[in-house]
Amino acid sequence: GENVEQHPSTLSVQEGDSAVIKCTYSDSASNYFPWYKQELGKRPQLIIDIRSNVGEKKDQRIAVTLNKTAKHFSLHITETQPEDSAVYFCAASDGYGNKLVFGAGTILRVKS
Amino acid sequence: NAGVTQTPKFRVLKTGQSMTLLCAQDMNHEYMYWYRQDPGMGLRLIHYSVGEGTTAKGEVPDGYNVSRLKKQNFLLGLESAAPSQTSVYFCASSGVRGKNIQYFGAGDFGAGTRLSVL
């Protein structure tokens, strides 16, 4: 079945710097890759997603890139702000498109 | 729309007790999921359903049962709770639109149920 690995597990950046979180997946049939942000004690919230027919997608300060050949995708956050501090999860759909498999998460700390 | 609603929000059980967690969605979504979240382990899928009357096992199904008798509801049961089932449980739903392209909306997770088994 699908396996998703996420790195790093923790990431500290200075306010205004960029942050990059990387994920790899194993199932070449995966075609949907969302990213979720989870603040302490809250539910995961979808922040951006990408489908396999697109290489890059951007939404204001966040962007996601996908390399299908290498089977990895990344989240890029520019001009980080303290409110970006949270746990970020990547996910990949299984080959049937029925469910998501999540990475273990990255704790992002933005220091002001 | 209320989105995805989970009840209860908190629960404390003694080992061996049983309980049912209820998930309800009002978005007419086909797919529903139960996850558990433990520190440092992300979200792990317990069971899921691709439509009314259907259920399937996820990554960690042992000790849990589910039912999807109505499209809008997905129930998670613990028949004999164990301390290892102490966790935060999230329900989620997703829909299908156009040529069976599944989509996951921004509000597709419930608020979570914090369960402690003593």
Tab-separated table of C-alpha atoms in Angstrom:
chain	number	residue	atom	x	y	z
A	1	GLY	CA	0.000	0.000	0.000
A	2	GLU	CA	0.884	3.669	-0.092
A	3	ASN	CA	3.606	4.942	2.234
A	4	VAL	CA	4.282	8.643	2.798
A	5	GLU	CA	7.431	9.947	4.450
A	6	GLN	CA	7.717	13.547	5.589
A	7	HIS	CA	10.811	15.600	6.487
A	8	PRO	CA	11.845	17.320	8.608
A	9	SER	CA	9.932	16.405	11.724
A	10	THR	CA	10.602	19.847	13.227
A	11	LEU	CA	11.588	23.092	11.543
A	12	SER	CA	12.443	26.421	13.141
A	13	VAL	CA	12.763	29.539	11.021
A	14	GLN	CA	13.092	33.236	11.662
A	15	GLU	CA	10.098	35.399	10.836
A	16	GLY	CA	10.313	36.491	7.220
A	17	ASP	CA	12.381	33.512	6.114
A	18	SER	CA	11.115	30.698	3.901
A	19	ALA	CA	10.189	27.200	5.045
A	20	VAL	CA	10.221	24.036	2.958
A	21	ILE	CA	8.716	20.688	3.937
A	22	LYS	CA	9.265	17.633	1.766
A	23	CYS	CA	7.327	14.407	1.319
A	24	THR	CA	7.911	11.263	-0.676
A	25	TYR	CA	5.323	8.678	-1.628
A	26	SER	CA	5.538	5.096	-2.837
A	27	ASP	CA	2.455	4.427	-4.988
A	28	SER	CA	3.030	5.657	-8.542
A	29	ALA	CA	-0.766	5.587	-9.079
A	30	SER	CA	-1.325	8.328	-6.477
A	31	ASN	CA	-2.864	11.366	-8.147
A	32	TYR	CA	-3.837	13.789	-5.388
A	33	PHE	CA	-1.566	15.465	-2.845
A	34	PRO	CA	-3.063	17.786	-0.216
A	35	TRP	CA	-1.368	19.648	2.593
A	36	TYR	CA	-3.011	20.280	5.936
A	37	LYS	CA	-2.230	22.714	8.723
A	38	GLN	CA	-3.143	21.815	12.279
A	39	GLU	CA	-2.962	24.317	15.103
A	40	LEU	CA	-2.735	23.112	18.668
A	41	GLY	CA	-5.988	21.504	19.776
A	42	LYS	CA	-7.698	22.134	16.438
A	43	ARG	CA	-8.728	20.014	13.482
A	44	PRO	CA	-6.513	19.676	10.387
A	45	GLN	CA	-7.364	22.298	7.771
A	46	LEU	CA	-6.649	21.933	4.062
A	47	ILE	CA	-4.331	24.737	2.948
A	48	ILE	CA	-3.354	23.729	-0.562
A	49	ASP	CA	-3.514	20.700	-2.810
A	50	ILE	CA	-2.186	19.559	-6.152
A	51	ARG	CA	-3.192	16.916	-8.650
A	52	SER	CA	-0.794	14.779	-10.613
A	53	ASN	CA	-1.391	16.589	-13.901
A	54	VAL	CA	0.076	19.807	-12.451
A	55	GLY	CA	3.707	20.445	-11.482
A	56	GLU	CA	3.264	23.484	-9.288
A	57	LYS	CA	0.491	25.430	-7.606
A	58	LYS	CA	0.672	28.692	-5.702
A	59	ASP	CA	-1.679	30.487	-3.349
A	60	GLN	CA	-0.314	33.751	-1.993
A	61	ARG	CA	2.602	32.836	0.322
A	62	ILE	CA	2.276	29.082	-0.020
A	63	ALA	CA	3.139	26.870	-2.952
A	64	VAL	CA	3.357	23.169	-3.628
A	65	THR	CA	5.564	21.442	-6.176
A	66	LEU	CA	5.230	17.898	-7.437
A	67	ASN	CA	7.822	15.690	-9.103
A	68	LYS	CA	5.994	12.574	-10.294
A	69	THR	CA	9.103	10.922	-11.646
A	70	ALA	CA	10.885	11.115	-8.317
A	71	LYS	CA	7.633	10.644	-6.386
A	72	HIS	CA	8.096	13.591	-4.113
A	73	PHE	CA	6.244	16.818	-3.398
A	74	SER	CA	7.066	19.835	-1.294
A	75	LEU	CA	5.354	22.676	0.541
A	76	HIS	CA	6.972	26.094	0.338
A	77	ILE	CA	5.997	28.928	2.661
A	78	THR	CA	7.548	32.321	1.953
A	79	GLU	CA	7.754	35.354	4.226
A	80	THR	CA	6.848	33.261	7.244
A	81	GLN	CA	4.848	34.832	10.057
A	82	PRO	CA	4.334	33.735	13.683
A	83	GLU	CA	0.801	32.605	12.814
A	84	ASP	CA	2.296	30.049	10.431
A	85	SER	CA	3.517	28.135	13.490
A	86	ALA	CA	1.619	24.823	13.486
A	87	VAL	CA	1.938	21.170	12.527
A	88	TYR	CA	1.839	20.551	8.781
A	89	PHE	CA	0.825	17.233	7.256
A	90	CYS	CA	1.261	16.058	3.720
A	91	ALA	CA	-0.898	13.302	2.272
A	92	ALA	CA	-1.189	11.238	-0.870
A	93	SER	CA	-4.201	9.465	-2.268
A	94	ASP	CA	-4.041	5.716	-2.651
A	95	GLY	CA	-4.005	4.235	-6.134
A	96	TYR	CA	-7.789	3.823	-6.146
A	97	GLY	CA	-8.443	7.413	-5.091
A	98	ASN	CA	-10.540	6.267	-2.142
A	99	LYS	CA	-8.460	7.487	0.752
A	100	LEU	CA	-5.484	9.515	1.855
A	101	VAL	CA	-2.306	8.321	3.517
A	102	PHE	CA	-0.719	10.968	5.739
A	103	GLY	CA	2.860	11.782	6.562
A	104	ALA	CA	3.880	11.924	10.223
A	105	GLY	CA	3.814	15.721	10.312
A	106	THR	CA	6.245	18.638	10.628
A	107	ILE	CA	6.204	21.014	13.580
A	108	LEU	CA	6.962	24.466	12.186
A	109	ARG	CA	8.044	27.186	14.613
A	110	VAL	CA	8.381	30.719	13.348
A	111	LYS	CA	10.470	32.834	15.709
A	112	SER	CA	9.809	36.556	15.861
B	1	ASN	CA	-23.883	23.948	6.401
B	2	ALA	CA	-22.567	22.571	9.676
B	3	GLY	CA	-19.935	20.528	7.818
B	4	VAL	CA	-18.667	17.506	9.747
B	5	THR	CA	-19.951	17.140	13.303
B	6	GLN	CA	-18.530	14.710	15.847
B	7	THR	CA	-20.030	13.671	19.156
B	8	PRO	CA	-18.951	13.491	21.901
B	9	LYS	CA	-16.035	15.936	22.144
B	10	PHE	CA	-14.521	14.291	25.220
B	11	ARG	CA	-14.942	10.936	26.896
B	12	VAL	CA	-13.256	8.959	29.631
B	13	LEU	CA	-13.736	5.193	29.690
B	14	LYS	CA	-12.601	2.396	31.930
B	15	THR	CA	-10.863	-0.586	30.381
B	16	GLY	CA	-13.424	-2.992	28.988
B	17	GLN	CA	-16.218	-0.455	28.545
B	18	SER	CA	-17.806	0.139	25.175
B	19	MET	CA	-18.810	3.302	23.385
B	20	THR	CA	-19.861	4.679	20.012
B	21	LEU	CA	-18.561	7.823	18.373
B	22	LEU	CA	-20.915	9.517	15.949
B	23	CYS	CA	-19.903	11.434	12.846
B	24	ALA	CA	-22.471	13.352	10.829
B	25	GLN	CA	-22.003	15.393	7.640
B	26	ASP	CA	-24.490	17.545	5.772
B	27	MET	CA	-22.529	18.008	2.525
B	28	ASN	CA	-23.927	14.914	0.793
B	29	HIS	CA	-20.405	13.477	0.650
B	30	GLU	CA	-19.953	9.917	-0.543
B	31	TYR	CA	-16.809	9.107	1.400
B	32	MET	CA	-16.352	9.137	5.161
B	33	TYR	CA	-13.339	8.266	7.306
B	34	TRP	CA	-12.282	7.666	10.879
B	35	TYR	CA	-8.710	8.537	11.878
B	36	ARG	CA	-6.847	8.422	15.127
B	37	GLN	CA	-4.093	10.863	15.965
B	38	ASP	CA	-1.339	10.067	18.410
B	39	PRO	CA	1.671	12.272	19.212
B	40	GLY	CA	4.370	12.002	16.551
B	41	MET	CA	2.372	9.548	14.432
B	42	GLY	CA	0.232	11.771	12.277
B	43	LEU	CA	-3.223	10.653	11.246
B	44	ARG	CA	-3.787	6.937	10.859
B	45	LEU	CA	-6.851	5.608	9.104
B	46	ILE	CA	-9.001	3.224	11.147
B	47	HIS	CA	-11.916	2.483	8.808
B	48	TYR	CA	-13.529	4.215	5.912
B	49	SER	CA	-16.636	4.084	3.743
B	50	VAL	CA	-17.060	4.864	0.062
B	51	GLY	CA	-20.840	4.946	0.238
B	52	GLU	CA	-23.933	4.146	2.251
B	53	GLY	CA	-23.912	0.549	3.427
B	54	THR	CA	-20.210	-0.003	2.679
B	55	THR	CA	-17.197	-0.041	4.985
B	56	ALA	CA	-13.542	-0.993	4.611
B	57	LYS	CA	-10.538	-1.407	6.863
B	58	GLY	CA	-7.794	1.167	7.055
B	59	GLU	CA	-4.294	0.964	8.536
B	60	VAL	CA	-5.257	0.299	12.178
B	61	PRO	CA	-8.717	-1.365	12.291
B	62	ASP	CA	-8.207	-3.812	15.173
B	63	GLY	CA	-10.439	-3.174	18.170
B	64	TYR	CA	-12.864	-0.960	16.228
B	65	ASN	CA	-16.043	-1.516	14.250
B	66	VAL	CA	-17.966	0.868	12.034
B	67	SER	CA	-21.339	1.221	10.373
B	68	ARG	CA	-22.679	3.470	7.613
B	69	LEU	CA	-26.424	2.810	7.602
B	70	LYS	CA	-27.205	6.324	6.395
B	71	LYS	CA	-25.167	8.356	3.946
B	72	GLN	CA	-24.787	11.258	6.344
B	73	ASN	CA	-23.663	9.227	9.381
B	74	PHE	CA	-20.598	7.125	10.101
B	75	LEU	CA	-20.359	5.431	13.492
B	76	LEU	CA	-17.186	4.178	15.158
B	77	GLY	CA	-17.574	1.586	17.895
B	78	LEU	CA	-15.205	0.362	20.563
B	79	GLU	CA	-16.553	-2.907	21.942
B	80	SER	CA	-14.035	-3.362	24.762
B	81	ALA	CA	-11.880	-0.272	25.262
B	82	ALA	CA	-8.165	-0.653	26.010
B	83	PRO	CA	-5.640	1.953	27.230
B	84	SER	CA	-3.924	1.713	23.813
B	85	GLN	CA	-7.040	3.287	22.322
B	86	THR	CA	-6.453	6.520	24.216
B	87	SER	CA	-6.174	9.012	21.384
B	88	VAL	CA	-7.801	11.868	19.533
B	89	TYR	CA	-10.266	10.621	16.941
B	90	PHE	CA	-11.103	12.604	13.834
B	91	CYS	CA	-13.854	11.964	11.369
B	92	ALA	CA	-13.613	13.308	7.825
B	93	SER	CA	-15.658	13.257	4.674
B	94	SER	CA	-15.074	13.924	0.995
B	95	GLY	CA	-17.176	14.085	-2.095
B	96	VAL	CA	-17.093	13.159	-5.741
B	97	ARG	CA	-17.724	15.586	-8.541
B	98	GLY	CA	-17.471	15.167	-12.265
B	99	LYS	CA	-16.031	11.989	-13.715
B	100	ASN	CA	-15.460	10.413	-10.301
B	101	ILE	CA	-12.876	12.997	-9.319
B	102	GLN	CA	-12.839	12.934	-5.562
B	103	TYR	CA	-12.352	16.224	-3.826
B	104	PHE	CA	-11.450	17.040	-0.244
B	105	GLY	CA	-12.870	20.291	0.988
B	106	ALA	CA	-11.320	22.693	3.457
B	107	GLY	CA	-13.922	21.866	6.095
B	108	ASP	CA	-13.853	18.150	5.729
B	109	PHE	CA	-12.561	17.210	9.199
B	110	GLY	CA	-14.657	17.156	12.339
B	111	ALA	CA	-13.457	18.900	15.482
B	112	GLY	CA	-12.237	15.663	17.043
B	113	THR	CA	-13.074	13.469	20.025
B	114	ARG	CA	-10.542	13.222	22.826
B	115	LEU	CA	-10.825	9.746	24.354
B	116	SER	CA	-9.031	8.523	27.446
B	117	VAL	CA	-9.169	4.881	28.489
B	118	LEU	CA	-8.080	4.239	32.067
